[in-house]
Tab-separated table of C-alpha atoms in Angstrom:
chain	number	residue	atom	x	y	z
A	1	MET	CA	16.342	0.739	18.812
A	2	LYS	CA	18.743	3.561	18.087
A	3	ASN	CA	21.125	1.570	15.907
A	4	SER	CA	18.439	-0.043	13.730
A	5	TRP	CA	16.509	3.211	13.280
A	6	ASN	CA	19.693	5.165	12.553
A	7	SER	CA	20.575	2.729	9.805
A	8	ILE	CA	17.088	2.778	8.294
A	9	LEU	CA	16.541	6.533	8.447
A	10	SER	CA	20.022	7.464	7.269
A	11	THR	CA	19.783	5.328	4.132
A	12	PRO	CA	19.028	7.554	1.107
A	13	GLU	CA	15.670	6.884	-0.497
A	14	PRO	CA	15.449	5.800	-4.143
A	15	GLU	CA	14.666	8.563	-6.606
A	16	LYS	CA	10.977	9.419	-6.649
A	17	ALA	CA	8.930	8.629	-9.739
A	18	GLY	CA	6.910	11.202	-11.634
A	19	ALA	CA	3.519	12.556	-10.623
A	20	ARG	CA	0.630	10.137	-10.292
A	21	THR	CA	-2.939	10.689	-11.383
A	22	ALA	CA	-5.514	11.403	-8.663
A	23	SER	CA	-7.214	8.034	-9.192
A	24	ARG	CA	-3.952	6.144	-8.771
A	25	LEU	CA	-3.030	8.111	-5.671
A	26	ASP	CA	-6.442	7.346	-4.169
A	27	PHE	CA	-6.047	3.682	-5.087
A	28	GLN	CA	-2.714	3.535	-3.291
A	29	VAL	CA	-4.019	5.389	-0.231
A	30	CYS	CA	-7.139	3.230	-0.012
A	31	TRP	CA	-5.123	0.030	-0.273
A	32	SER	CA	-2.891	1.380	2.526
A	33	VAL	CA	-5.934	1.963	4.747
A	34	HIS	CA	-7.206	-1.556	4.027
A	35	PHE	CA	-3.753	-2.959	4.796
A	36	ALA	CA	-3.525	-1.005	8.074
A	37	LEU	CA	-6.911	-2.279	9.255
A	38	ASP	CA	-5.928	-5.859	8.425
A	39	LYS	CA	-2.632	-5.519	10.282
A	40	TYR	CA	-4.462	-4.256	13.362
A	41	ASP	CA	-6.307	-7.574	13.523
A	42	GLU	CA	-3.291	-9.692	12.605
A	43	GLU	CA	-0.500	-8.180	14.691
A	44	LYS	CA	-0.247	-7.361	18.398
A	45	GLU	CA	3.204	-5.737	18.240
A	46	GLU	CA	3.415	-1.950	17.928
A	47	TYR	CA	4.250	-1.897	14.207
A	48	ALA	CA	4.390	1.091	11.870
A	49	ILE	CA	3.227	1.481	8.279
A	50	SER	CA	5.000	4.243	6.396
A	51	LEU	CA	3.647	5.885	3.253
A	52	GLU	CA	5.947	7.087	0.466
A	53	PHE	CA	9.104	6.225	2.378
A	54	HIS	CA	11.527	4.272	0.177
A	55	ASP	CA	8.472	2.855	-1.591
A	56	ASP	CA	4.700	3.253	-1.948
A	57	VAL	CA	4.168	1.451	1.363
A	58	CYS	CA	6.650	0.076	3.878
A	59	TYR	CA	5.665	-2.179	6.785
A	60	ILE	CA	7.975	-1.862	9.808
A	61	ASP	CA	7.512	-4.816	12.143
A	62	ASN	CA	8.238	-2.942	15.391
A	63	ARG	CA	8.223	0.824	15.834
A	64	GLU	CA	10.484	0.605	18.891
A	65	ASN	CA	13.078	-1.781	17.533
A	66	PRO	CA	12.655	-2.678	13.839
A	67	ASN	CA	13.780	-6.158	12.851
A	68	PHE	CA	12.601	-6.190	9.257
A	69	LEU	CA	10.848	-4.131	6.581
A	70	ASP	CA	8.330	-5.299	3.978
A	71	PHE	CA	8.073	-3.124	0.858
A	72	PHE	CA	5.071	-2.750	-1.431
A	73	GLN	CA	4.631	-1.328	-4.897
A	74	VAL	CA	0.906	-0.542	-5.203
A	75	LYS	CA	-0.290	0.099	-8.753
A	76	GLY	CA	-3.763	0.449	-10.222
A	77	LYS	CA	-4.471	-0.554	-13.814
A	78	GLY	CA	-7.184	-0.853	-16.451
A	79	LYS	CA	-8.623	-4.137	-17.645
A	80	SER	CA	-5.809	-6.066	-19.340
A	81	ASN	CA	-3.469	-8.297	-17.304
A	82	TRP	CA	0.016	-7.139	-16.426
A	83	LYS	CA	2.569	-8.507	-18.875
A	84	ILE	CA	5.984	-9.549	-17.626
A	85	ASN	CA	7.690	-6.730	-19.519
A	86	ASP	CA	5.313	-4.252	-17.831
A	87	ILE	CA	6.160	-5.369	-14.315
A	88	SER	CA	9.934	-5.677	-14.730
A	89	PRO	CA	10.589	-1.949	-13.956
A	90	ILE	CA	8.271	-2.241	-10.935
A	91	LEU	CA	10.105	-5.309	-9.729
A	92	ALA	CA	13.406	-3.493	-10.256
A	93	LYS	CA	12.260	-0.749	-7.890
A	94	LEU	CA	11.461	-3.346	-5.259
A	95	LEU	CA	14.805	-5.086	-5.718
A	96	GLN	CA	16.639	-1.840	-4.933
A	97	HIS	CA	15.755	-2.367	-1.276
A	98	LYS	CA	17.857	-5.523	-1.101
A	99	ASN	CA	20.876	-3.375	-1.993
A	100	ASN	CA	19.936	-0.269	0.000
A	101	LEU	CA	18.716	-1.981	3.183
A	102	PRO	CA	20.080	-5.530	2.997
A	103	ASN	CA	19.941	-6.151	6.751
A	104	TYR	CA	16.282	-5.197	7.066
A	105	THR	CA	14.521	-6.016	3.786
A	106	ARG	CA	12.300	-9.077	4.120
A	107	ASN	CA	9.348	-9.313	1.692
A	108	LEU	CA	8.932	-7.497	-1.618
A	109	THR	CA	5.354	-7.354	-2.930
A	110	PHE	CA	3.728	-5.983	-6.062
A	111	VAL	CA	0.050	-5.193	-5.420
A	112	SER	CA	-2.528	-4.420	-8.094
A	113	ASN	CA	-6.223	-4.607	-8.901
A	114	ILE	CA	-5.237	-6.531	-12.051
A	115	ARG	CA	-3.457	-9.874	-12.001
A	116	CYS	CA	-0.165	-10.557	-13.719
A	117	GLU	CA	-0.316	-12.841	-16.752
A	118	PHE	CA	1.090	-15.746	-14.717
A	119	HIS	CA	-1.262	-15.131	-11.769
A	120	PRO	CA	-3.987	-17.840	-11.412
A	121	ASP	CA	-7.527	-16.462	-11.104
A	122	GLU	CA	-8.247	-18.545	-8.022
A	123	GLN	CA	-5.325	-17.118	-6.043
A	124	ASP	CA	-5.046	-13.625	-4.563
A	125	LYS	CA	-1.342	-13.888	-3.717
A	126	VAL	CA	1.398	-15.857	-5.415
A	127	SER	CA	5.077	-16.256	-4.602
A	128	ILE	CA	7.867	-16.117	-7.148
A	129	SER	CA	8.745	-19.615	-5.920
A	130	THR	CA	5.526	-20.986	-7.494
A	131	LEU	CA	6.137	-19.593	-10.982
A	132	SER	CA	6.781	-22.054	-13.766
A	133	LYS	CA	10.384	-22.269	-14.939
A	134	LYS	CA	9.353	-20.626	-18.215
A	135	ASP	CA	7.640	-17.645	-16.541
A	136	PHE	CA	10.420	-17.237	-13.997
A	137	GLN	CA	13.098	-17.231	-16.677
A	138	LYS	CA	11.129	-14.740	-18.753
A	139	LEU	CA	10.801	-12.474	-15.706
A	140	ALA	CA	14.485	-12.803	-14.814
A	141	ASN	CA	15.527	-12.037	-18.401
A	142	SER	CA	13.334	-8.914	-18.477
A	143	LEU	CA	15.350	-7.277	-15.695
A	144	SER	CA	18.388	-5.085	-16.185
A	145	PRO	CA	21.749	-6.847	-15.608
A	146	GLN	CA	22.262	-5.211	-12.182
A	147	TYR	CA	19.206	-7.030	-10.802
A	148	SER	CA	19.210	-10.756	-10.187
A	149	ILE	CA	16.455	-12.904	-8.748
A	150	SER	CA	16.017	-16.479	-7.655
A	151	GLN	CA	12.927	-18.514	-6.906
A	152	ASN	CA	14.005	-18.568	-3.262
A	153	ASP	CA	13.540	-14.808	-2.972
A	154	LYS	CA	10.653	-13.520	-0.875
A	155	ILE	CA	8.935	-11.794	-3.790
A	156	PHE	CA	5.156	-11.816	-4.063
A	157	PHE	CA	2.448	-10.715	-6.483
A	158	GLU	CA	-0.814	-9.789	-4.793
A	159	TYR	CA	-4.241	-9.151	-6.291
A	160	THR	CA	-6.623	-6.769	-4.512
A	161	PRO	CA	-10.330	-6.415	-5.356
A	162	ILE	CA	-10.182	-2.666	-4.662
A	163	SER	CA	-11.434	-0.853	-7.754
A	164	LEU	CA	-9.259	1.779	-9.428
A	165	GLU	CA	-12.239	4.010	-10.192
A	166	GLU	CA	-14.209	3.427	-6.987
A	167	SER	CA	-11.458	2.672	-4.493
A	168	GLU	CA	-12.839	4.911	-1.738
A	169	GLN	CA	-16.380	3.598	-2.085
A	170	ASN	CA	-15.069	0.038	-1.892
A	171	LEU	CA	-13.146	0.868	1.259
A	172	LYS	CA	-15.960	2.566	3.168
A	173	GLY	CA	-17.924	-0.657	3.623
A	174	TYR	CA	-14.810	-2.441	4.859
A	175	PHE	CA	-14.119	0.395	7.309
A	176	CYS	CA	-17.688	0.216	8.678
A	177	ASP	CA	-17.381	-3.547	9.131
A	178	PHE	CA	-14.084	-3.011	10.979
A	179	LEU	CA	-15.700	-0.542	13.394
A	180	GLN	CA	-18.719	-2.798	13.909
A	181	LYS	CA	-16.426	-5.701	14.747
A	182	HIS	CA	-14.382	-3.776	17.314
A	183	ILE	CA	-16.803	-1.312	18.929
A	184	GLY	CA	-20.302	-2.246	17.754
A	185	ASP	CA	-22.990	0.373	17.176
A	186	VAL	CA	-22.009	3.901	18.195
A	187	ASN	CA	-23.718	7.257	17.924
A	188	VAL	CA	-21.300	8.969	15.543
A	189	ASP	CA	-21.332	10.041	11.914
A	190	ILE	CA	-19.343	7.210	10.336
A	191	ASN	CA	-18.998	9.071	7.027
A	192	LYS	CA	-17.201	11.973	8.688
A	193	ILE	CA	-14.953	9.642	10.690
A	194	PHE	CA	-14.124	7.693	7.538
A	195	ASP	CA	-13.305	10.871	5.584
A	196	ALA	CA	-11.006	12.120	8.341
A	197	PHE	CA	-9.336	8.711	8.648
A	198	VAL	CA	-8.565	8.473	4.931
A	199	GLN	CA	-7.459	12.106	4.813
A	200	GLU	CA	-4.780	11.371	7.415
A	201	PHE	CA	-3.330	8.695	5.133
A	202	ARG	CA	-3.343	11.172	2.244
A	203	ARG	CA	-1.611	13.788	4.366
A	204	LYS	CA	1.124	11.395	5.450
A	205	SER	CA	1.667	10.144	1.911
A	206	LYS	CA	2.265	13.735	0.767
A	207	THR	CA	4.546	14.781	3.634
A	208	TYR	CA	8.224	14.929	2.721
A	209	LEU	CA	11.206	16.002	4.805
A	210	THR	CA	14.757	16.353	3.521
A	211	SER	CA	15.983	14.051	6.277
A	212	TYR	CA	14.583	11.950	9.123
A	213	SER	CA	17.991	10.821	10.347
A	214	GLY	CA	18.201	10.864	14.134
A	215	ASN	CA	14.564	11.848	14.596
A	216	VAL	CA	12.471	8.697	14.926
A	217	LYS	CA	9.595	10.503	16.643
A	218	LYS	CA	9.265	13.021	13.806
A	219	PHE	CA	9.378	10.242	11.236
A	220	ILE	CA	6.620	8.270	12.991
A	221	GLU	CA	4.455	11.369	13.406
A	222	SER	CA	4.829	12.639	9.850
A	223	LYS	CA	5.021	9.462	7.769
A	224	CYS	CA	3.565	6.503	9.668
A	225	ILE	CA	0.369	4.874	10.841
A	226	THR	CA	0.844	2.641	13.890
A	227	ARG	CA	-1.228	0.122	15.772
A	228	ASN	CA	-1.522	2.631	18.585
A	229	HIS	CA	-2.987	5.181	16.162
A	230	ILE	CA	-5.842	2.853	15.282
A	231	GLU	CA	-6.316	1.894	18.933
A	232	ASN	CA	-6.647	5.590	19.766
A	233	LEU	CA	-9.143	6.027	16.949
A	234	LEU	CA	-11.389	3.294	18.358
A	235	ASN	CA	-11.161	4.704	21.875
A	236	ARG	CA	-11.898	8.244	20.680
A	237	ILE	CA	-14.964	7.069	18.783
A	238	ILE	CA	-16.275	5.244	21.850
A	239	SER	CA	-15.717	8.229	24.158
A	240	GLY	CA	-16.923	10.696	21.534
A	241	SER	CA	-20.153	8.797	20.995
A	242	GLU	CA	-20.826	9.057	24.717
A	243	LYS	CA	-20.080	12.766	25.075
A	244	LYS	CA	-20.338	15.380	22.325
A	245	ALA	CA	-20.873	19.109	22.446
A	246	ASP	CA	-24.458	20.315	21.964
A	247	TRP	CA	-24.740	22.302	18.723
A	248	THR	CA	-28.308	23.459	19.491
A	249	TYR	CA	-27.078	25.107	22.694
A	250	CYS	CA	-24.240	26.812	20.810
A	251	ARG	CA	-26.488	28.026	17.993
A	252	ALA	CA	-28.824	29.734	20.454
A	253	TYR	CA	-25.922	31.732	21.900
A	254	LEU	CA	-24.691	32.685	18.432
A	255	GLU	CA	-28.139	33.921	17.465
A	256	ASN	CA	-28.380	35.955	20.687
A	257	ASN	CA	-25.027	37.543	19.831
A	258	ALA	CA	-26.280	38.678	16.417
A	259	PHE	CA	-24.272	36.238	14.295
A	260	SER	CA	-25.610	36.139	10.732
A	261	THR	CA	-27.301	33.055	9.316
A	262	GLN	CA	-24.420	32.656	6.874
A	263	ASP	CA	-21.826	32.840	9.651
A	264	ILE	CA	-23.732	30.324	11.767
A	265	LYS	CA	-23.839	27.908	8.821
A	266	LEU	CA	-20.092	28.308	8.351
A	267	ILE	CA	-19.446	27.659	12.041
A	268	ARG	CA	-21.733	24.598	11.929
A	269	LYS	CA	-19.814	23.194	8.947
A	270	ASN	CA	-16.467	23.606	10.705
A	271	TRP	CA	-17.972	22.391	14.002
A	272	GLU	CA	-18.776	19.058	12.324
A	273	LYS	CA	-15.335	18.925	10.732
A	274	TYR	CA	-13.649	19.566	14.083
A	275	GLU	CA	-15.820	16.978	15.823
A	276	ALA	CA	-14.768	14.364	13.268
A	277	GLU	CA	-11.078	15.249	13.622
A	278	LYS	CA	-11.360	15.279	17.412
A	279	LEU	CA	-12.918	11.813	17.419
A	280	TYR	CA	-10.407	10.527	14.952
A	281	ASN	CA	-7.410	12.381	16.470
A	282	PHE	CA	-4.348	10.489	15.268
A	283	GLU	CA	-2.258	12.021	18.052
A	284	ASN	CA	-3.046	15.334	16.383
A	285	LEU	CA	-1.041	17.872	18.366
A	286	SER	CA	-3.026	20.788	16.912
A	287	ILE	CA	-6.288	19.407	18.284
A	288	LEU	CA	-4.670	18.832	21.677
A	289	ASN	CA	-3.359	22.411	21.685
A	290	ILE	CA	-6.822	23.793	20.999
A	291	GLU	CA	-8.272	21.651	23.796
A	292	ASN	CA	-5.593	22.839	26.228
A	293	TYR	CA	-6.005	26.509	25.299
A	294	VAL	CA	-9.748	26.449	25.924
A	295	ASN	CA	-9.459	24.416	29.123
A	296	ILE	CA	-6.694	26.596	30.591
A	297	GLU	CA	-6.755	30.073	29.034
A	298	LEU	CA	-10.552	30.373	28.776
A	299	GLU	CA	-11.498	28.334	31.837
A	300	ASN	CA	-12.973	31.195	33.888
A	301	LYS	CA	-14.553	33.158	31.041
A	302	GLU	CA	-18.280	33.330	30.377
A	303	LEU	CA	-19.570	31.867	27.104
A	304	ASN	CA	-20.935	35.243	25.952
A	305	GLU	CA	-17.535	36.810	26.559
A	306	ILE	CA	-15.796	34.088	24.559
A	307	ILE	CA	-18.255	34.490	21.688
A	308	SER	CA	-17.836	38.270	21.678
A	309	ASN	CA	-14.047	37.867	21.332
A	310	LEU	CA	-14.093	34.761	19.169
A	311	ASP	CA	-11.870	36.181	16.417
A	312	VAL	CA	-9.311	37.394	18.957
A	313	HIS	CA	-9.106	33.995	20.657
A	314	SER	CA	-8.885	32.272	17.282
A	315	GLN	CA	-5.928	34.408	16.232
A	316	ASN	CA	-4.258	33.958	19.624
A	317	ILE	CA	-4.394	30.177	19.306
A	318	LYS	CA	-3.189	30.279	15.722
A	319	ASP	CA	-0.224	32.479	16.634
A	320	LYS	CA	0.672	30.640	19.824
A	321	TYR	CA	0.767	27.172	18.300
A	322	GLN	CA	1.522	28.065	14.661
A	323	LEU	CA	-1.587	26.217	13.500
A	324	VAL	CA	-2.205	25.684	9.800
A	325	TYR	CA	-5.975	25.546	10.200
A	326	GLU	CA	-8.197	28.313	8.840
A	327	ASN	CA	-9.637	30.783	11.356
A	328	ASP	CA	-13.170	29.490	10.709
A	329	PHE	CA	-12.108	26.020	11.820
A	330	ILE	CA	-10.410	27.355	14.960
A	331	ARG	CA	-13.451	29.494	15.850
A	332	ALA	CA	-15.689	26.435	15.631
A	333	ALA	CA	-13.165	24.415	17.669
A	334	ILE	CA	-13.135	27.016	20.457
A	335	LEU	CA	-16.913	26.962	20.633
A	336	TYR	CA	-17.015	23.159	20.555
A	337	GLU	CA	-14.562	22.773	23.439
A	338	THR	CA	-16.242	25.532	25.451
A	339	ILE	CA	-19.705	23.987	25.107
A	340	LEU	CA	-18.274	20.535	25.820
A	341	GLY	CA	-16.758	21.871	29.042
A	342	LEU	CA	-20.158	23.175	30.130
A	343	SER	CA	-21.946	19.872	29.625
């Protein structure tokens, strides 16, 4: 494990491209979510899917001992087909991996909601090996001299039906079908779980460190989605649907302690947000720290006492664990865990 990860993480990443529009970022993130859900069903090994590491998406076959990497360029587009000259710079980016990580690079795939001009309508995925000699030669000639390709290369062009403008709406139905397949009907707010799930992909796609070399755990935590992450999500949803904190009980205590209507609404909003993140909990250390603080530090305190000193406890948690959450979120989290402990 150490040697393969050291080689992968110590290899400099290609230079990042310019800023992307919000719609194209969402398209890429939503395709990544779709891909991760598919891989959960297809693969039993503990793989990892990294976002914005060497490329838009990188599939790592085994998080413990990587044998190969698959790289994906994921690009949304308007209506007209991709021309060969349009995709040559994209293909060049993919081909860099053969030079940078020659011992690990396996498949190189260009993914888009629009087919390439040589892409048959009846096929979602085509290999460079199936291109006509004319199209292959045109593609090869469009590349800069430092890049060479052959029809034996594992290069693919994949069409996805995910819409550029409505990528998240397209994905939500797929996500619900995935949950129905694996856990059936559960008493949770699927919309909130879905939002939290997608937000974690966005967060990891935007997280950058100057170096991951020698720190596999940090790399996995900050940049990857793994099979175990999704397994935990399913388990948390099942357990969360069986036992959730009672908001009505909490609201009555807040009203008795003279909290304003506006403050109660704010706590309720963050209560729901925390509940979704707690259910979803992608090994979120911040959520675990809040749980531990309430269960240990506040174990013998009365609910009225906790409510009276809510701001103090919120600040204590924030300072102790260096949390990035707003105080309103932490206040709601404290109340949620306290009420849950009483049930």
